[in-house]
Amino acid sequence: MGKTKRTRLKQTKVPVGCHQWYTVDTLMKKERRQINMTPVKLTTLTKKGGCGCKIGPGELRDVLHSLPETKKDPNLLVGLDTGDDAGVYKLTDDLAIVQTLDFFTPIVDDPYDFGQVAAANALSDVYAMGGTPVTALNIVAFPIFDLDKAILSEILRGASDKVQEAGCNLVGGHSIDDQEPKFGLSVTGTIHPDQIQTNAGARIGDQLILTKPIGVGISTTALKRGLLSDEEVSRVTAVMAMLNKGAAEVMKNYPVHACTDVTGFGLLGHLGEMAAESRQAITLMKDQVPVLPRVRELAEQGVVPGGSKSNLRHVKEAVHFDDRLDEIDQLILADAVTSGGLLMAVEAAQAEALLAELKAKGLDASLIGSVTDGPAGQLFVK
């Protein structure tokens, strides 16, 4: 038998939309293979982008509360009761599976980056539960007869690369022809039944650490309106595409009592869920929350997605803002995030050590508040 020739990878720049380029890897065998793609800005194809297209927390809760109770299975360790990031089902005394899915409309114009961000966002739910992603399935809605098929190929390639980065296995998927593009993953992970992280275990005195900056919803709304520089687009894309894998690995070495990831309901929404499920109060220090550049400037210009405004309306009854905080401050804290960081409640004595290790990994992590003795489910923002 002759030797099989190894396929070489060649990087080629391909235009996407006005004045935007991205790098694709083209297979090189006997001759150079050119990828031709009809230019299109993906964010122009949808009304809402990323996690901002989620049904609002209030409306969703009304729907879920109308459903009849299902039979309780003793092996269902995490289900619908706590509003956690994923479900957990025990298979044996030493093994449980973590199940989640997440998909949304384009949040960026670059197809490859959209695939990366959507995949990182879906994988994050498993990390937030303390699990390890094992398999993933593509969820595809795409106008296959109206857009260039090469665009879908790039979305899938971006997701595949991110899934591989996570050490996860892409095993298939499902697709439909839809006028509005949507993409995401269904992810299954594993975890020991005794090591599950939920949003319900925060204790008085715990310190709160956030591992990524907020302001993604406002920034990507500005992106859609053409108000960001190339550098700013690259920055917000990199934040969204970053896996929470590193943060989750560090978290396992510390006494973290509760964890969730910050996504479509905004920082205030996810803090509110943690406070309510843990039956504690939470104090948030606004000036310690990491925020993407120019977010306040953009918000003052009215560049705020509808989902962020809806988030603020939903949480206002449970949030007590310091008098110095204006509506812009409040909207930023409620901003709908796509593929945000992990929000951890860690034992106070270990908080600085955890924060230092997260920073050593290059994460923009910050200590943003604490769990306090007060009315259950209430947030106090200073």
XYZ file of C-alpha atoms in Angstrom:
382
model
C 0.000 0.000 0.000
C 1.184 3.524 -0.833
C 1.416 6.230 1.742
C -1.643 8.417 2.223
C -0.870 12.062 1.587
C -1.680 14.353 4.494
C -4.107 17.191 3.827
C -2.553 20.629 4.309
C -4.438 23.619 5.623
C -4.172 26.985 3.928
C -5.525 30.213 5.407
C -7.425 32.431 2.975
C -9.246 35.713 3.612
C -12.795 35.916 2.309
C -15.024 39.044 2.329
C -18.172 39.096 4.429
C -20.298 42.214 4.064
C -18.999 45.746 3.725
C -15.326 46.172 4.638
C -15.293 42.949 6.695
C -12.964 40.012 6.165
C -12.487 36.763 7.978
C -10.024 33.910 7.712
C -11.054 30.462 6.517
C -8.977 27.304 6.261
C -9.125 25.866 2.761
C -8.174 22.262 2.107
C -5.130 21.829 -0.126
C -4.869 18.544 -1.990
C -3.864 18.375 -5.675
C -4.840 21.958 -6.370
C -5.910 25.061 -4.509
C -9.586 25.122 -3.589
C -11.262 28.544 -3.667
C -14.267 29.322 -1.480
C -16.649 31.797 -3.068
C -19.327 33.351 -0.902
C -22.017 35.906 -1.599
C -21.417 38.825 0.831
C -24.092 39.214 3.514
C -24.295 40.789 6.970
C -25.954 38.144 9.123
C -27.261 40.612 11.713
C -29.420 42.291 9.041
C -31.421 39.071 8.680
C -32.918 39.118 12.156
C -34.822 41.519 14.405
C -33.113 40.415 17.616
C -29.713 38.801 18.009
C -28.120 36.239 20.314
C -29.610 35.718 23.764
C -31.519 38.974 23.262
C -34.025 36.998 21.197
C -34.997 34.835 24.170
C -38.524 35.032 25.543
C -38.430 37.363 28.549
C -38.194 35.872 32.059
C -41.638 37.089 33.141
C -43.441 35.798 30.062
C -41.571 32.501 30.214
C -42.394 32.009 33.885
C -46.100 32.586 33.180
C -46.050 29.856 30.535
C -44.120 27.343 32.629
C -46.315 27.879 35.689
C -49.365 26.943 33.610
C -47.990 23.471 32.885
C -49.176 20.508 34.975
C -46.693 18.951 37.383
C -44.903 15.910 36.037
C -44.220 12.695 37.885
C -41.159 12.994 40.113
C -38.319 10.633 39.245
C -35.905 10.196 42.181
C -32.987 10.079 39.746
C -33.831 13.530 38.336
C -31.441 15.593 40.436
C -31.994 18.971 38.740
C -35.145 19.663 36.733
C -37.619 22.491 36.238
C -37.949 23.491 39.886
C -34.943 25.797 40.279
C -34.521 27.440 36.876
C -30.977 26.138 36.587
C -28.789 26.191 33.492
C -29.234 22.489 32.674
C -30.982 19.334 33.787
C -29.111 16.595 35.646
C -30.132 12.925 35.728
C -28.400 10.273 37.842
C -27.443 7.064 36.018
C -25.410 5.435 38.807
C -24.132 6.413 42.242
C -21.003 7.781 40.562
C -22.333 9.151 37.280
C -24.974 11.645 36.192
C -25.624 13.271 32.827
C -26.035 17.006 32.315
C -28.370 18.019 29.472
C -28.936 21.414 27.892
C -29.614 23.117 24.584
C -29.289 26.670 23.381
C -29.736 28.323 20.004
C -30.332 31.839 18.727
C -30.255 34.242 15.807
C -26.992 35.816 14.534
C -25.256 38.082 17.028
C -22.325 38.930 14.710
C -21.955 39.236 10.930
C -19.102 36.781 10.455
C -20.533 33.238 9.919
C -17.547 31.462 11.451
C -17.639 33.715 14.517
C -21.402 33.186 14.846
C -20.817 29.436 14.999
C -18.075 29.900 17.609
C -20.186 32.170 19.821
C -23.293 29.978 19.603
C -21.285 26.879 20.493
C -19.493 28.538 23.419
C -22.843 29.782 24.717
C -24.439 26.321 24.616
C -21.429 24.579 26.169
C -21.417 27.122 28.999
C -24.515 25.657 30.643
C -22.680 22.385 31.293
C -19.688 24.239 32.741
C -21.985 26.275 34.999
C -23.332 23.044 36.496
C -19.796 21.817 37.184
C -19.957 19.224 34.407
C -17.787 18.152 31.487
C -19.282 18.356 27.959
C -19.112 15.007 26.163
C -21.334 15.140 23.060
C -23.049 17.871 21.061
C -25.701 18.024 18.327
C -26.092 20.898 15.864
C -29.418 22.772 15.778
C -29.764 24.526 12.409
C -32.422 26.823 10.939
C -31.260 28.350 7.654
C -32.782 29.796 4.446
C -30.979 27.236 2.327
C -32.389 28.451 -1.016
C -31.914 32.172 -0.303
C -28.427 32.342 1.216
C -25.159 30.928 -0.026
C -24.618 27.407 1.346
C -21.014 28.357 2.069
C -22.316 30.629 4.846
C -23.895 27.661 6.614
C -20.707 25.669 6.110
C -18.751 28.392 7.886
C -21.233 28.549 10.779
C -20.892 24.802 11.232
C -17.104 24.957 10.955
C -16.901 27.637 13.627
C -19.050 25.553 15.957
C -17.069 22.395 15.226
C -13.787 24.107 16.069
C -15.200 25.414 19.358
C -16.639 22.001 20.281
C -13.234 20.438 19.640
C -11.576 23.124 21.759
C -13.879 22.039 24.584
C -12.794 18.405 24.162
C -16.372 17.534 23.228
C -17.602 15.298 20.398
C -19.911 16.577 17.661
C -22.150 13.619 16.818
C -24.847 14.959 14.470
C -27.718 17.410 14.440
C -30.991 18.516 12.891
C -31.756 21.201 10.307
C -34.810 23.003 8.956
C -35.325 25.502 6.138
C -36.197 28.807 7.836
C -36.175 32.397 6.586
C -34.443 33.621 9.761
C -31.082 31.940 10.453
C -30.665 30.334 13.848
C -27.958 28.096 15.238
C -27.013 26.383 18.462
C -26.216 23.092 20.117
C -27.796 20.431 22.260
C -25.072 19.344 24.679
C -24.757 16.345 26.978
C -22.154 16.289 29.723
C -21.183 14.156 32.681
C -20.732 14.877 36.370
C -20.500 13.054 39.691
C -23.884 13.327 41.469
C -22.176 14.769 44.559
C -20.392 17.556 42.663
C -23.309 19.346 40.972
C -23.350 23.133 41.060
C -26.756 24.823 41.080
C -27.881 28.415 41.588
C -29.567 27.498 44.880
C -26.728 27.003 47.369
C -25.397 30.502 48.060
C -24.738 31.159 51.768
C -24.608 34.334 53.826
C -21.081 35.717 53.658
C -20.238 34.181 50.288
C -18.401 36.473 47.892
C -19.619 36.796 44.297
C -17.179 36.518 41.403
C -17.977 37.194 37.734
C -15.551 35.897 35.087
C -16.460 37.999 32.007
C -17.475 41.630 31.429
C -21.093 42.605 30.781
C -22.460 45.037 28.200
C -22.567 42.498 25.386
C -26.177 43.266 24.428
C -25.523 46.987 24.089
C -22.248 46.391 22.227
C -23.766 43.966 19.725
C -26.719 46.287 19.144
C -24.138 48.931 18.258
C -22.421 46.394 15.999
C -25.670 45.817 14.132
C -26.056 49.585 13.656
C -22.480 49.958 12.394
C -21.343 51.977 15.415
C -18.347 49.844 16.459
C -14.801 49.965 15.142
C -13.198 46.771 13.828
C -11.198 46.566 17.057
C -14.354 46.857 19.171
C -16.100 44.186 17.092
C -13.120 41.880 17.605
C -13.145 42.527 21.361
C -16.802 41.745 21.973
C -16.622 38.720 19.654
C -13.615 37.349 21.540
C -15.429 37.751 24.867
C -18.480 35.852 23.601
C -16.443 33.128 21.874
C -14.319 32.387 24.943
C -15.218 29.093 26.576
C -16.024 29.020 30.288
C -13.978 25.828 30.468
C -10.985 27.439 32.192
C -13.143 29.171 34.786
C -15.031 25.947 35.483
C -11.799 23.999 35.965
C -10.532 26.555 38.483
C -13.894 26.606 40.276
C -13.624 22.888 41.105
C -10.668 23.590 43.406
C -12.588 25.955 45.687
C -15.627 25.886 48.035
C -18.099 27.355 45.538
C -21.637 27.022 46.903
C -23.634 28.227 43.870
C -22.943 28.961 40.227
C -24.731 30.056 37.072
C -23.735 31.697 33.810
C -24.839 35.199 32.902
C -26.793 35.219 29.646
C -30.073 36.570 28.288
C -31.689 37.642 31.570
C -28.743 39.935 32.347
C -26.576 40.154 35.454
C -29.457 41.413 37.615
C -31.767 38.678 36.376
C -29.332 35.876 37.121
C -28.366 37.377 40.479
C -32.068 37.575 41.283
C -32.539 33.903 40.455
C -29.578 32.951 42.650
C -30.900 35.055 45.533
C -34.422 33.646 45.216
C -33.393 30.000 44.866
C -30.847 30.307 47.696
C -33.401 32.162 49.865
C -30.875 34.898 50.594
C -30.310 38.560 49.783
C -27.451 39.795 47.607
C -25.502 43.054 47.647
C -23.961 44.103 44.319
C -21.202 46.706 44.071
C -21.864 48.428 40.741
C -18.383 49.961 40.380
C -16.728 46.543 40.706
C -18.667 44.972 37.822
C -16.485 44.593 34.676
C -18.066 46.301 31.655
C -17.000 46.361 28.006
C -15.553 49.661 26.685
C -17.920 52.434 25.528
C -21.021 50.678 26.846
C -22.209 53.636 28.913
C -21.567 56.046 26.032
C -23.606 53.847 23.691
C -26.436 53.420 26.203
C -26.628 57.191 26.647
C -27.155 57.412 22.869
C -30.123 55.041 23.153
C -28.280 51.972 21.874
C -30.031 49.506 24.192
C -31.715 46.284 23.012
C -35.353 45.684 23.861
C -34.438 42.559 25.815
C -32.351 44.599 28.247
C -35.231 47.002 28.874
C -37.550 44.037 29.435
C -35.041 42.511 31.869
C -34.957 45.701 33.930
C -38.760 45.914 34.091
C -38.913 42.313 35.249
C -36.427 42.638 38.134
C -37.237 46.146 39.388
C -39.584 45.039 42.173
C -36.823 42.916 43.712
C -33.927 45.357 43.207
C -33.089 48.291 45.466
C -30.787 50.759 43.695
C -28.645 53.339 45.456
C -29.874 56.864 44.713
C -26.666 57.703 42.827
C -27.376 55.073 40.150
C -29.318 56.436 37.185
C -31.369 54.582 34.580
C -28.318 54.048 32.358
C -26.502 52.284 35.209
C -29.559 50.125 35.772
C -29.926 49.216 32.095
C -26.275 48.189 31.855
C -26.648 45.871 34.849
C -29.779 44.373 33.245
C -28.250 44.157 29.763
C -29.006 40.919 27.921
C -25.737 38.996 27.648
C -24.796 36.379 25.069
C -22.241 33.759 26.157
C -21.406 35.561 29.378
C -19.164 34.523 32.223
C -19.701 32.308 35.232
C -21.200 33.889 38.344
C -19.912 32.092 41.442
C -20.778 32.335 45.132
C -17.618 31.263 46.959
C -16.731 30.969 50.630
C -15.354 34.347 51.712
C -12.035 33.028 53.039
C -11.185 31.562 49.619
C -12.524 34.347 47.398
C -9.241 36.207 46.871
C -7.366 32.995 46.077
C -10.021 31.959 43.546
C -9.986 35.409 41.973
C -6.187 35.372 41.692
C -6.185 31.977 39.974
C -8.867 33.084 37.515
C -6.848 36.197 36.667
C -3.723 34.064 36.252
C -5.604 32.218 33.514
C -6.125 35.513 31.715
C -9.779 35.930 32.670
C -11.275 39.386 33.246
C -12.727 38.234 36.568
C -13.903 40.529 39.355
C -15.291 40.278 42.861
C -18.619 42.079 42.451
C -20.602 41.605 45.658
C -21.687 39.296 48.439
C -24.527 37.200 49.804
C -26.057 39.034 52.734
C -28.578 38.602 55.513
C -31.786 40.173 54.245
C -35.126 39.518 52.568
C -34.925 36.393 50.414
C -34.618 37.105 46.707
C -33.864 40.818 47.116
C -30.928 42.610 45.476
C -29.264 45.721 46.888
C -27.149 47.604 44.343
C -24.663 50.173 45.648
